mmCIF file of C-alpha atoms in Angstrom:
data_model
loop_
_atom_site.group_PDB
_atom_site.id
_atom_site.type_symbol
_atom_site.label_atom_id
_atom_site.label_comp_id
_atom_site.label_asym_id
_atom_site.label_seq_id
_atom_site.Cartn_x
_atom_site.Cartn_y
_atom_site.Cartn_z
ATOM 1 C CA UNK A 1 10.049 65.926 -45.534
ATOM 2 C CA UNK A 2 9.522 62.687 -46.728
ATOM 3 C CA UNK A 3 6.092 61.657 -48.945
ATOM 4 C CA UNK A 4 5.147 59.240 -46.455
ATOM 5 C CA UNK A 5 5.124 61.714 -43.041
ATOM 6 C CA UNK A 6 1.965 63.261 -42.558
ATOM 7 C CA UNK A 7 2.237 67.243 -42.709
ATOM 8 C CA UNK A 8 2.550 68.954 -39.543
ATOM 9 C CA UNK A 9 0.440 72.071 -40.210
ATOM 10 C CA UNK A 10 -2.965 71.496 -40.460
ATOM 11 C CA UNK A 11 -4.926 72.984 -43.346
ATOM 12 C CA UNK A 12 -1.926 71.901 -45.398
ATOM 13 C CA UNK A 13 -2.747 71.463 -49.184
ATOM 14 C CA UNK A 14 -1.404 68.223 -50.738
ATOM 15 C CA UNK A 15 0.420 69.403 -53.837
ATOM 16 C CA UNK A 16 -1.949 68.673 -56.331
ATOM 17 C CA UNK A 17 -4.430 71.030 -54.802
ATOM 18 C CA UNK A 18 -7.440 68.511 -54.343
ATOM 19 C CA UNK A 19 -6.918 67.616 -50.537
ATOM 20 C CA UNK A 20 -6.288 69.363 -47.443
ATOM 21 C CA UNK A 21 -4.643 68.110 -44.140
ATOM 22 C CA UNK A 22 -6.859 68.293 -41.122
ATOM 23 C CA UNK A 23 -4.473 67.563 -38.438
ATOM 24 C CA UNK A 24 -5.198 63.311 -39.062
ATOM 25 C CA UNK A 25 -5.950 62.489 -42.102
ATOM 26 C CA UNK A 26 -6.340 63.807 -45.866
ATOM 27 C CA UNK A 27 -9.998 65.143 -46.634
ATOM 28 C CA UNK A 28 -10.943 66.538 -49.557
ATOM 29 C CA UNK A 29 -10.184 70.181 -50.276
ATOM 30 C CA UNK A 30 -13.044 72.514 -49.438
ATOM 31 C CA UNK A 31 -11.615 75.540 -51.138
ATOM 32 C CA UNK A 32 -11.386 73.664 -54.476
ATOM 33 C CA UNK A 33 -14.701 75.093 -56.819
ATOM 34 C CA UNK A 34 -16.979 72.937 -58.467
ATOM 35 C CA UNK A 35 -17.147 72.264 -61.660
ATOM 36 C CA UNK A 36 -20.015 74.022 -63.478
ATOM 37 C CA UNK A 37 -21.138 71.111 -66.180
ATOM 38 C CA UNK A 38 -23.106 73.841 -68.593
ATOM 39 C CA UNK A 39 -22.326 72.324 -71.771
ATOM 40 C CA UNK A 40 -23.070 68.720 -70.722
ATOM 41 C CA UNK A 41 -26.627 70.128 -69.461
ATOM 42 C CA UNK A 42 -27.677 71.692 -72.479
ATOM 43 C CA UNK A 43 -26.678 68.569 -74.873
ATOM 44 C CA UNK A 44 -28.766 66.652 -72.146
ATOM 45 C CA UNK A 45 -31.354 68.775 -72.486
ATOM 46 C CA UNK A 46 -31.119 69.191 -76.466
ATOM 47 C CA UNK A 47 -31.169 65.226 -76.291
ATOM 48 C CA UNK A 48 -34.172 65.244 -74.520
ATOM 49 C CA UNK A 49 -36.078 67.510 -76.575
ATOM 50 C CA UNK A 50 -35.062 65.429 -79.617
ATOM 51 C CA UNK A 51 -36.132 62.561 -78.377
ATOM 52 C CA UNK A 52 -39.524 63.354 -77.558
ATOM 53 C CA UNK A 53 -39.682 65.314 -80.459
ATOM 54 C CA UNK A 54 -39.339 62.199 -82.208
ATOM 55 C CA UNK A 55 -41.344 59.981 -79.983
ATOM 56 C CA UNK A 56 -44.172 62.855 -80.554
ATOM 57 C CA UNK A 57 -43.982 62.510 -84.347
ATOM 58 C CA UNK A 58 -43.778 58.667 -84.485
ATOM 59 C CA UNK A 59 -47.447 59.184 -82.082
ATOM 60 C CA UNK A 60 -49.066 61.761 -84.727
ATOM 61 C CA UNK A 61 -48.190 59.675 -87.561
ATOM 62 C CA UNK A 62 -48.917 56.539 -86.089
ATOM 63 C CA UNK A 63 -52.767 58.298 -85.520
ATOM 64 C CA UNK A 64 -53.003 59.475 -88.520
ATOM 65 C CA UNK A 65 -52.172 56.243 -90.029
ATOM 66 C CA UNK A 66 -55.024 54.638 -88.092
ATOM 67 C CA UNK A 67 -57.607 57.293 -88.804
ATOM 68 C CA UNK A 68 -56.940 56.569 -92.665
ATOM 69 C CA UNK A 69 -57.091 53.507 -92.415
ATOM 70 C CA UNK A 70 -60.328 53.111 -90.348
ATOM 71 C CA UNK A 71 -61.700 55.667 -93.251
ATOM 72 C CA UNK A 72 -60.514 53.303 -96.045
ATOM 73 C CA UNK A 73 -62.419 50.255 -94.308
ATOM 74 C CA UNK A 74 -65.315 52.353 -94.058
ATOM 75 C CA UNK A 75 -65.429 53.003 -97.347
ATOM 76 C CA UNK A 76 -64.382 49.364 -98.382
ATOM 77 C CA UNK A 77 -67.622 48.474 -96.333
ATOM 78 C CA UNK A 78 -70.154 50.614 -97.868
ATOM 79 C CA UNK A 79 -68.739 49.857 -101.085
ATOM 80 C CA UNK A 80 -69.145 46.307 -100.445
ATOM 81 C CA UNK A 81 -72.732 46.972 -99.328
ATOM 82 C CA UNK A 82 -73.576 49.048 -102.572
ATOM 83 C CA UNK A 83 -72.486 45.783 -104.937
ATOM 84 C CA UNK A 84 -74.435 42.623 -105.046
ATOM 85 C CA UNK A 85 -73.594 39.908 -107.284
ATOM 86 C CA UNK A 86 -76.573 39.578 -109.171
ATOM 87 C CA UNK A 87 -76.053 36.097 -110.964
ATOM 88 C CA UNK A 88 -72.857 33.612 -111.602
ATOM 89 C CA UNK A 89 -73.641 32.255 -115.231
ATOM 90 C CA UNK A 90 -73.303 28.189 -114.535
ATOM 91 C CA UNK A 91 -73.181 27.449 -118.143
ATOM 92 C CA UNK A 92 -72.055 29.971 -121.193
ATOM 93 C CA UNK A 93 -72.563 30.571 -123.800
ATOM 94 C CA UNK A 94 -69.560 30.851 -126.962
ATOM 95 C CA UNK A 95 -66.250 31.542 -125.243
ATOM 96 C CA UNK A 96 -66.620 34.697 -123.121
ATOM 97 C CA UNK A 97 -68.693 33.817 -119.518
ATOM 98 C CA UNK A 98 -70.087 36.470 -117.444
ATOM 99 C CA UNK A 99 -71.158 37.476 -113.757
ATOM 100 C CA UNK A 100 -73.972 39.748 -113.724
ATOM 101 C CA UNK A 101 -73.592 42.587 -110.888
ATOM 102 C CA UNK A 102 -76.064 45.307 -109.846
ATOM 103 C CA UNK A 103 -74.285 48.485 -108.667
ATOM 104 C CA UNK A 104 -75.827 50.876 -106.610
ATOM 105 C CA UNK A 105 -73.729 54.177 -105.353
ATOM 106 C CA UNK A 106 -75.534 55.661 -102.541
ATOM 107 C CA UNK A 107 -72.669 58.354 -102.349
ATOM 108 C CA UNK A 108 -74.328 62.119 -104.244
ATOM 109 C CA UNK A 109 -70.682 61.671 -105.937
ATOM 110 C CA UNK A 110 -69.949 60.216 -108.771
ATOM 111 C CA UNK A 111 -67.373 56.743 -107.548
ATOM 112 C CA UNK A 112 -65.339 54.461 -109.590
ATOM 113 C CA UNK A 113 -65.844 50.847 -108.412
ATOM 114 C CA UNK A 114 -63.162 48.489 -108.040
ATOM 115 C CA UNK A 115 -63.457 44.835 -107.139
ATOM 116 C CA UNK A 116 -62.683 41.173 -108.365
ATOM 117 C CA UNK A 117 -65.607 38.279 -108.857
ATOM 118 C CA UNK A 118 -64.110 34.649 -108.192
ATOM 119 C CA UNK A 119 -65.281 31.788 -109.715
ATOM 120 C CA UNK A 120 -65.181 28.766 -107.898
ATOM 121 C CA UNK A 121 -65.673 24.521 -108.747
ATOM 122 C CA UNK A 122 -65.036 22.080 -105.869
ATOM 123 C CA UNK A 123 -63.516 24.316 -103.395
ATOM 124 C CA UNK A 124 -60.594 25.660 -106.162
ATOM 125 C CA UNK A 125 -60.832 28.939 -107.774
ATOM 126 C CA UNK A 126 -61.118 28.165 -111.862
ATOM 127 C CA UNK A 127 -61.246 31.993 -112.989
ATOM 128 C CA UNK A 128 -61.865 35.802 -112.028
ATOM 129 C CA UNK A 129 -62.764 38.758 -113.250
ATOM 130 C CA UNK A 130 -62.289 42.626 -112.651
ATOM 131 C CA UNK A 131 -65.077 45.371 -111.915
ATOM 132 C CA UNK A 132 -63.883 48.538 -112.653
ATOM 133 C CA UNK A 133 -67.503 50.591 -113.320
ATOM 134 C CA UNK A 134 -67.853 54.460 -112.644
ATOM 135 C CA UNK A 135 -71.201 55.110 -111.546
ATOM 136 C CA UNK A 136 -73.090 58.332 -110.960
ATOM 137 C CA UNK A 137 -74.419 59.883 -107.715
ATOM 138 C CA UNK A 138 -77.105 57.760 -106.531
ATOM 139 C CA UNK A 139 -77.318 55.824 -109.770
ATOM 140 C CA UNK A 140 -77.826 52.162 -110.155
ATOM 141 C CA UNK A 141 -76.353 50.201 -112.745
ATOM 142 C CA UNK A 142 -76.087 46.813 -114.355
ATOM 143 C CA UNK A 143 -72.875 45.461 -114.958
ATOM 144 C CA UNK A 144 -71.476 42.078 -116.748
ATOM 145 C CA UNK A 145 -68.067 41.519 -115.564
ATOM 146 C CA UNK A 146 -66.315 38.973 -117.762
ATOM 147 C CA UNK A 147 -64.809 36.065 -116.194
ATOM 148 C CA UNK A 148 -61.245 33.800 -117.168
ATOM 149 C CA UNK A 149 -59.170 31.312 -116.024
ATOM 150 C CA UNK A 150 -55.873 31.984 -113.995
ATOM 151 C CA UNK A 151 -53.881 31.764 -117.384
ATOM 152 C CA UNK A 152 -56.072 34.295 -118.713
ATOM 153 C CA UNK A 153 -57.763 32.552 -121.021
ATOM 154 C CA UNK A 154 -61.416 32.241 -121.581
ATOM 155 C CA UNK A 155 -63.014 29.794 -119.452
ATOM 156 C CA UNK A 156 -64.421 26.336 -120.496
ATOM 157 C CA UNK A 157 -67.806 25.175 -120.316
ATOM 158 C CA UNK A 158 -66.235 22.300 -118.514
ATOM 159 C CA UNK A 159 -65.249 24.931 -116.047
ATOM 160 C CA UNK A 160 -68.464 27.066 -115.646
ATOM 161 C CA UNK A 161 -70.691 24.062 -115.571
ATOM 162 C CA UNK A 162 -71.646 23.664 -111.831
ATOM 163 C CA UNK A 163 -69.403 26.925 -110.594
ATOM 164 C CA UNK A 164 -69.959 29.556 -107.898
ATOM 165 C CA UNK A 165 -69.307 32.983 -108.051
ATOM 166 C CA UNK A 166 -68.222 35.157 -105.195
ATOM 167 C CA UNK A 167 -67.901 38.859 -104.888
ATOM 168 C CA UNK A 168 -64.636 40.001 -103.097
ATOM 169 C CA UNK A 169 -62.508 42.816 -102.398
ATOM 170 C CA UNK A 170 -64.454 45.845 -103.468
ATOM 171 C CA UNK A 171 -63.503 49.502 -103.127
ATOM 172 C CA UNK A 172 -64.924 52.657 -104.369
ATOM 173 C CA UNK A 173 -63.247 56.021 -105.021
ATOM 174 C CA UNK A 174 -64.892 59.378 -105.664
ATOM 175 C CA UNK A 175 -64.636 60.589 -108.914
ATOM 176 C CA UNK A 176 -64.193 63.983 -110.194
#
């Protein structure tokens, strides 16, 4: 028989196995099983799991994240609250000039206070200085934070004369 005749039996298997003659035409072979695709499945699943695994973790971190943060901004606020800038010297005396602050920690914990005081002529910032005062439970203290220019040097009475002093970026951390 030659490749191109059709078969004259019907139900006739082609000879790779995968199609069957039905007295007309070539239609797939019904007899042939399926393939079972158990391995693919389970890396499909295993894929799955892994990715919202991941996409789970990303989430918890991610709120976590926010929650400390929101905390440390809360805290950054009340700190802010318990410091006042109580006076910007606008003239000095010998080389050292300081801003007097008033500290207040309405936490029962002891907290270290961190924070800079700016110093300010014509709209440009001439000189800063550091806080960095631990202060007891409910305690209120008086503190003189001493002020320099951006090179770290003392400031000038040129400087100071006529100045503004601003209180910025203050945090406070419970001490032990």
């Amino acid at each position: 028989m030659s490749e191109n005749q059709p078969p004259t039996a019907t139900g006739q298997i082609s000879p790779d196995g995968l199609f069957q003659w039905n007295g007309t035409a070539w239609v797939p072979n019904p007899n042939i099983p399926k393939k079972k695709h158990t391995v693919r499945n389970i890396l499909l699943i295993i894929v799955v799991i892994f990715v919202a695994g991941t996409a789970g973790c990303i989430a918890l971190i991610g709120g976590a994240a926010n929650e400390i943060d929101k905390s440390i901004k809360k805290d950054d606020a009340q700190a802010a609250k318990d410091v006042t800038l109580g006076a910007c010297p606008v003239k000095g005396e010998l080389a050292i000039h300081t801003a007097k602050l008033t500290i207040k920690n309405s936490n029962k914990k002891a907290q270290s206070y961190t924070g800079t005081v700016f110093v300010n002529k014509g709209g440009v910032q001439v000189g800063s200085g550091v806080i960095l005062e631990e202060v007891q439970g409910g305690a209120t203290v008086k503190v003189s934070v001493d002020l320099f220019s951006a090179e770290t040097t003392n400031l000038t009475h040129a400087q100071v004369d006529g100045a503004t002093c601003t209180l910025k970026k203050i945090s406070a951390f419970e001490t032990e």
